[in-house]
Amino acid sequence: MNSDNDLQIAGDILEVPHLLQPPREHPATVAEFVGLARSVAADRAQWRHLVQYDATTRWYHRLRTGPGYEVWLLSWVPGQGSGPHDHGRSSGVLTVLEGTLTERTRRGTRALAAGAQKVFAPGYVHEVVNDALEPAVSLHVYYPGLTEMPMHTTCAAAPAAYDEVDAVTA
């Protein structure tokens, strides 16, 4: 029986720093953007004191920027909605922080409760509305940063190819 352990065979990886991958200062993959959204969502002290509610228009605040991405905080009073839109060439991660939002797409309608995340690719057409009786707060990460938000007459305008990028986690 061989008594050598993996450390004896491979050596101490900390002794070969050129083999270690440095942690990324900024996210670069979809999974890393989802992780960024989750970490910001979990750190309520970072965003909760900034939230405001406006009965006349949706309130929003750019929370953070990085190389090629932006993080936005939005509030929604009951009845407020985005209207059918896409995000141009930007991909995104929508995270519901408080309350419940309703998302309408060509595939149907679904409620997104606090903690739900929605990942979408460029050209994904949807409408987000607060159909609840309580205010809601959401976090949005866009990569690249949001430069346009074309409005649509309905959510049905989304090409079928974009249905495949539709993903929600709770």
mmCIF file of C-alpha atoms in Angstrom:
data_model
loop_
_atom_site.group_PDB
_atom_site.id
_atom_site.type_symbol
_atom_site.label_atom_id
_atom_site.label_comp_id
_atom_site.label_asym_id
_atom_site.label_seq_id
_atom_site.Cartn_x
_atom_site.Cartn_y
_atom_site.Cartn_z
ATOM 1 C CA MET A 1 0.000 0.000 0.000
ATOM 2 C CA ASN A 2 1.294 3.438 -0.899
ATOM 3 C CA SER A 3 1.521 5.758 2.090
ATOM 4 C CA ASP A 4 2.216 8.919 0.101
ATOM 5 C CA ASN A 5 -0.537 11.496 0.350
ATOM 6 C CA ASP A 6 -1.499 13.985 -2.331
ATOM 7 C CA LEU A 7 0.472 16.788 -0.714
ATOM 8 C CA GLN A 8 3.662 14.734 -0.770
ATOM 9 C CA ILE A 9 3.089 13.817 -4.395
ATOM 10 C CA ALA A 10 2.068 17.225 -5.733
ATOM 11 C CA GLY A 11 3.818 19.465 -3.264
ATOM 12 C CA ASP A 12 2.318 22.495 -1.561
ATOM 13 C CA ILE A 13 0.388 24.492 -4.163
ATOM 14 C CA LEU A 14 1.021 27.672 -2.159
ATOM 15 C CA GLU A 15 4.693 27.215 -2.990
ATOM 16 C CA VAL A 16 3.936 27.632 -6.696
ATOM 17 C CA PRO A 17 1.962 30.905 -6.844
ATOM 18 C CA HIS A 18 2.099 31.002 -10.638
ATOM 19 C CA LEU A 19 -0.385 28.076 -10.614
ATOM 20 C CA LEU A 20 -2.947 29.904 -8.482
ATOM 21 C CA GLN A 21 -5.697 31.798 -10.289
ATOM 22 C CA PRO A 22 -6.026 35.276 -8.832
ATOM 23 C CA PRO A 23 -9.587 36.156 -7.839
ATOM 24 C CA ARG A 24 -11.253 38.404 -10.376
ATOM 25 C CA GLU A 25 -11.790 41.962 -9.281
ATOM 26 C CA HIS A 26 -14.809 42.162 -11.585
ATOM 27 C CA PRO A 27 -17.156 39.471 -12.905
ATOM 28 C CA ALA A 28 -16.747 38.203 -16.458
ATOM 29 C CA THR A 29 -19.148 35.245 -16.802
ATOM 30 C CA VAL A 30 -22.903 34.854 -16.393
ATOM 31 C CA ALA A 31 -22.324 32.823 -13.231
ATOM 32 C CA GLU A 32 -20.090 35.545 -11.806
ATOM 33 C CA PHE A 33 -22.703 38.223 -12.582
ATOM 34 C CA VAL A 34 -25.358 36.113 -10.844
ATOM 35 C CA GLY A 35 -22.959 35.775 -7.920
ATOM 36 C CA LEU A 36 -22.392 39.532 -7.860
ATOM 37 C CA ALA A 37 -26.151 40.119 -7.746
ATOM 38 C CA ARG A 38 -26.531 37.595 -4.927
ATOM 39 C CA SER A 39 -23.722 39.124 -2.876
ATOM 40 C CA VAL A 40 -25.107 42.665 -3.258
ATOM 41 C CA ALA A 41 -28.610 41.399 -2.404
ATOM 42 C CA ALA A 42 -27.297 39.717 0.745
ATOM 43 C CA ASP A 43 -25.564 42.892 1.937
ATOM 44 C CA ARG A 44 -28.671 44.919 2.852
ATOM 45 C CA ALA A 45 -26.544 47.578 4.582
ATOM 46 C CA GLN A 46 -25.083 48.403 1.166
ATOM 47 C CA TRP A 47 -28.407 49.273 -0.468
ATOM 48 C CA ARG A 48 -31.372 49.433 1.929
ATOM 49 C CA HIS A 49 -30.749 53.004 3.136
ATOM 50 C CA LEU A 50 -30.698 54.246 -0.484
ATOM 51 C CA VAL A 51 -34.174 52.993 -1.458
ATOM 52 C CA GLN A 52 -36.813 55.638 -2.095
ATOM 53 C CA TYR A 53 -40.382 55.287 -3.333
ATOM 54 C CA ASP A 54 -41.943 57.647 -5.865
ATOM 55 C CA ALA A 55 -45.651 57.396 -6.658
ATOM 56 C CA THR A 56 -45.264 59.225 -9.986
ATOM 57 C CA THR A 57 -42.410 57.270 -11.565
ATOM 58 C CA ARG A 58 -40.205 54.274 -10.891
ATOM 59 C CA TRP A 59 -37.264 55.262 -8.725
ATOM 60 C CA TYR A 60 -33.807 53.991 -9.671
ATOM 61 C CA HIS A 61 -30.233 54.482 -8.525
ATOM 62 C CA ARG A 62 -26.991 53.257 -10.097
ATOM 63 C CA LEU A 63 -25.350 51.392 -7.251
ATOM 64 C CA ARG A 64 -22.074 50.305 -8.836
ATOM 65 C CA THR A 65 -20.149 50.232 -12.074
ATOM 66 C CA GLY A 66 -17.256 48.120 -13.217
ATOM 67 C CA PRO A 67 -15.464 47.476 -16.481
ATOM 68 C CA GLY A 68 -18.361 47.072 -18.895
ATOM 69 C CA TYR A 69 -21.152 46.491 -16.347
ATOM 70 C CA GLU A 70 -23.575 48.415 -14.147
ATOM 71 C CA VAL A 71 -25.599 47.532 -11.052
ATOM 72 C CA TRP A 72 -28.924 49.351 -10.584
ATOM 73 C CA LEU A 73 -31.328 49.467 -7.647
ATOM 74 C CA LEU A 74 -35.027 50.062 -8.477
ATOM 75 C CA SER A 75 -38.152 50.503 -6.389
ATOM 76 C CA TRP A 76 -41.696 49.758 -7.508
ATOM 77 C CA VAL A 77 -44.834 50.990 -5.759
ATOM 78 C CA PRO A 78 -48.036 49.029 -6.404
ATOM 79 C CA GLY A 79 -49.165 49.434 -9.998
ATOM 80 C CA GLN A 80 -45.837 50.643 -11.397
ATOM 81 C CA GLY A 81 -44.395 48.811 -14.384
ATOM 82 C CA SER A 82 -41.676 49.030 -16.993
ATOM 83 C CA GLY A 83 -43.772 48.568 -20.119
ATOM 84 C CA PRO A 84 -42.708 45.929 -22.666
ATOM 85 C CA HIS A 85 -39.021 46.459 -23.461
ATOM 86 C CA ASP A 86 -35.686 44.830 -24.154
ATOM 87 C CA HIS A 87 -32.194 45.886 -23.087
ATOM 88 C CA GLY A 88 -30.567 46.363 -26.459
ATOM 89 C CA ARG A 89 -27.200 44.625 -26.615
ATOM 90 C CA SER A 90 -27.008 44.108 -22.849
ATOM 91 C CA SER A 91 -27.462 40.842 -20.983
ATOM 92 C CA GLY A 92 -28.848 41.069 -17.491
ATOM 93 C CA VAL A 93 -29.599 39.605 -14.106
ATOM 94 C CA LEU A 94 -32.737 40.806 -12.311
ATOM 95 C CA THR A 95 -32.950 39.981 -8.603
ATOM 96 C CA VAL A 96 -36.024 40.724 -6.506
ATOM 97 C CA LEU A 97 -34.837 42.048 -3.151
ATOM 98 C CA GLU A 98 -38.171 42.811 -1.467
ATOM 99 C CA GLY A 99 -41.790 42.243 -2.382
ATOM 100 C CA THR A 100 -43.079 40.485 -5.478
ATOM 101 C CA LEU A 101 -42.838 41.544 -9.125
ATOM 102 C CA THR A 102 -44.729 40.116 -12.076
ATOM 103 C CA GLU A 103 -42.859 39.409 -15.300
ATOM 104 C CA ARG A 104 -44.740 39.117 -18.582
ATOM 105 C CA THR A 105 -43.088 37.573 -21.639
ATOM 106 C CA ARG A 106 -44.276 35.933 -24.830
ATOM 107 C CA ARG A 107 -44.247 32.652 -22.880
ATOM 108 C CA GLY A 108 -46.624 33.886 -20.187
ATOM 109 C CA THR A 109 -46.738 35.568 -16.815
ATOM 110 C CA ARG A 110 -44.925 34.614 -13.620
ATOM 111 C CA ALA A 111 -44.553 36.072 -10.149
ATOM 112 C CA LEU A 112 -41.007 36.727 -8.965
ATOM 113 C CA ALA A 113 -40.875 36.786 -5.159
ATOM 114 C CA ALA A 114 -38.046 38.125 -3.011
ATOM 115 C CA GLY A 115 -34.908 36.094 -3.723
ATOM 116 C CA ALA A 116 -35.876 35.153 -7.285
ATOM 117 C CA GLN A 117 -33.325 35.857 -10.004
ATOM 118 C CA LYS A 118 -33.973 36.206 -13.714
ATOM 119 C CA VAL A 119 -31.143 35.906 -16.258
ATOM 120 C CA PHE A 120 -31.656 37.152 -19.801
ATOM 121 C CA ALA A 121 -29.705 37.700 -23.014
ATOM 122 C CA PRO A 122 -29.672 40.681 -25.397
ATOM 123 C CA GLY A 123 -32.983 41.233 -27.155
ATOM 124 C CA TYR A 124 -35.083 39.489 -24.479
ATOM 125 C CA VAL A 125 -38.462 41.279 -24.417
ATOM 126 C CA HIS A 126 -40.354 41.425 -21.150
ATOM 127 C CA GLU A 127 -42.462 43.664 -18.970
ATOM 128 C CA VAL A 128 -42.011 43.922 -15.207
ATOM 129 C CA VAL A 129 -44.894 45.161 -13.052
ATOM 130 C CA ASN A 130 -45.652 45.431 -9.357
ATOM 131 C CA ASP A 131 -49.113 43.814 -9.272
ATOM 132 C CA ALA A 132 -48.933 43.377 -5.496
ATOM 133 C CA LEU A 133 -50.326 45.624 -2.774
ATOM 134 C CA GLU A 134 -46.905 46.242 -1.205
ATOM 135 C CA PRO A 135 -43.848 48.056 -2.641
ATOM 136 C CA ALA A 136 -41.048 46.014 -4.185
ATOM 137 C CA VAL A 137 -37.307 46.539 -4.638
ATOM 138 C CA SER A 138 -35.142 44.948 -7.326
ATOM 139 C CA LEU A 139 -31.494 44.818 -8.306
ATOM 140 C CA HIS A 140 -30.418 44.782 -11.962
ATOM 141 C CA VAL A 141 -26.968 43.926 -13.323
ATOM 142 C CA TYR A 142 -26.387 44.766 -16.994
ATOM 143 C CA TYR A 143 -23.409 43.649 -19.077
ATOM 144 C CA PRO A 144 -22.376 45.585 -21.021
ATOM 145 C CA GLY A 145 -23.755 48.617 -19.221
ATOM 146 C CA LEU A 146 -27.241 49.616 -20.291
ATOM 147 C CA THR A 147 -27.112 52.071 -23.199
ATOM 148 C CA GLU A 148 -30.599 51.552 -24.603
ATOM 149 C CA MET A 149 -33.959 50.172 -23.585
ATOM 150 C CA PRO A 150 -36.139 49.899 -26.709
ATOM 151 C CA MET A 151 -39.843 49.869 -25.912
ATOM 152 C CA HIS A 152 -42.254 47.413 -27.587
ATOM 153 C CA THR A 153 -46.011 47.431 -28.046
ATOM 154 C CA THR A 154 -46.327 43.903 -26.604
ATOM 155 C CA CYS A 155 -44.100 41.208 -25.142
ATOM 156 C CA ALA A 156 -45.057 38.936 -28.028
ATOM 157 C CA ALA A 157 -42.459 40.652 -30.217
ATOM 158 C CA ALA A 158 -39.660 38.495 -28.777
ATOM 159 C CA PRO A 159 -38.237 36.036 -31.325
ATOM 160 C CA ALA A 160 -38.562 32.398 -30.288
ATOM 161 C CA ALA A 161 -34.750 32.083 -30.093
ATOM 162 C CA TYR A 162 -34.746 34.196 -26.938
ATOM 163 C CA ASP A 163 -37.044 31.797 -25.112
ATOM 164 C CA GLU A 164 -34.094 29.485 -24.572
ATOM 165 C CA VAL A 165 -32.225 32.013 -22.420
ATOM 166 C CA ASP A 166 -35.185 32.396 -20.107
ATOM 167 C CA ALA A 167 -34.026 31.256 -16.661
ATOM 168 C CA VAL A 168 -35.312 31.937 -13.172
ATOM 169 C CA THR A 169 -33.859 30.826 -9.876
ATOM 170 C CA ALA A 170 -35.504 31.173 -6.510
#
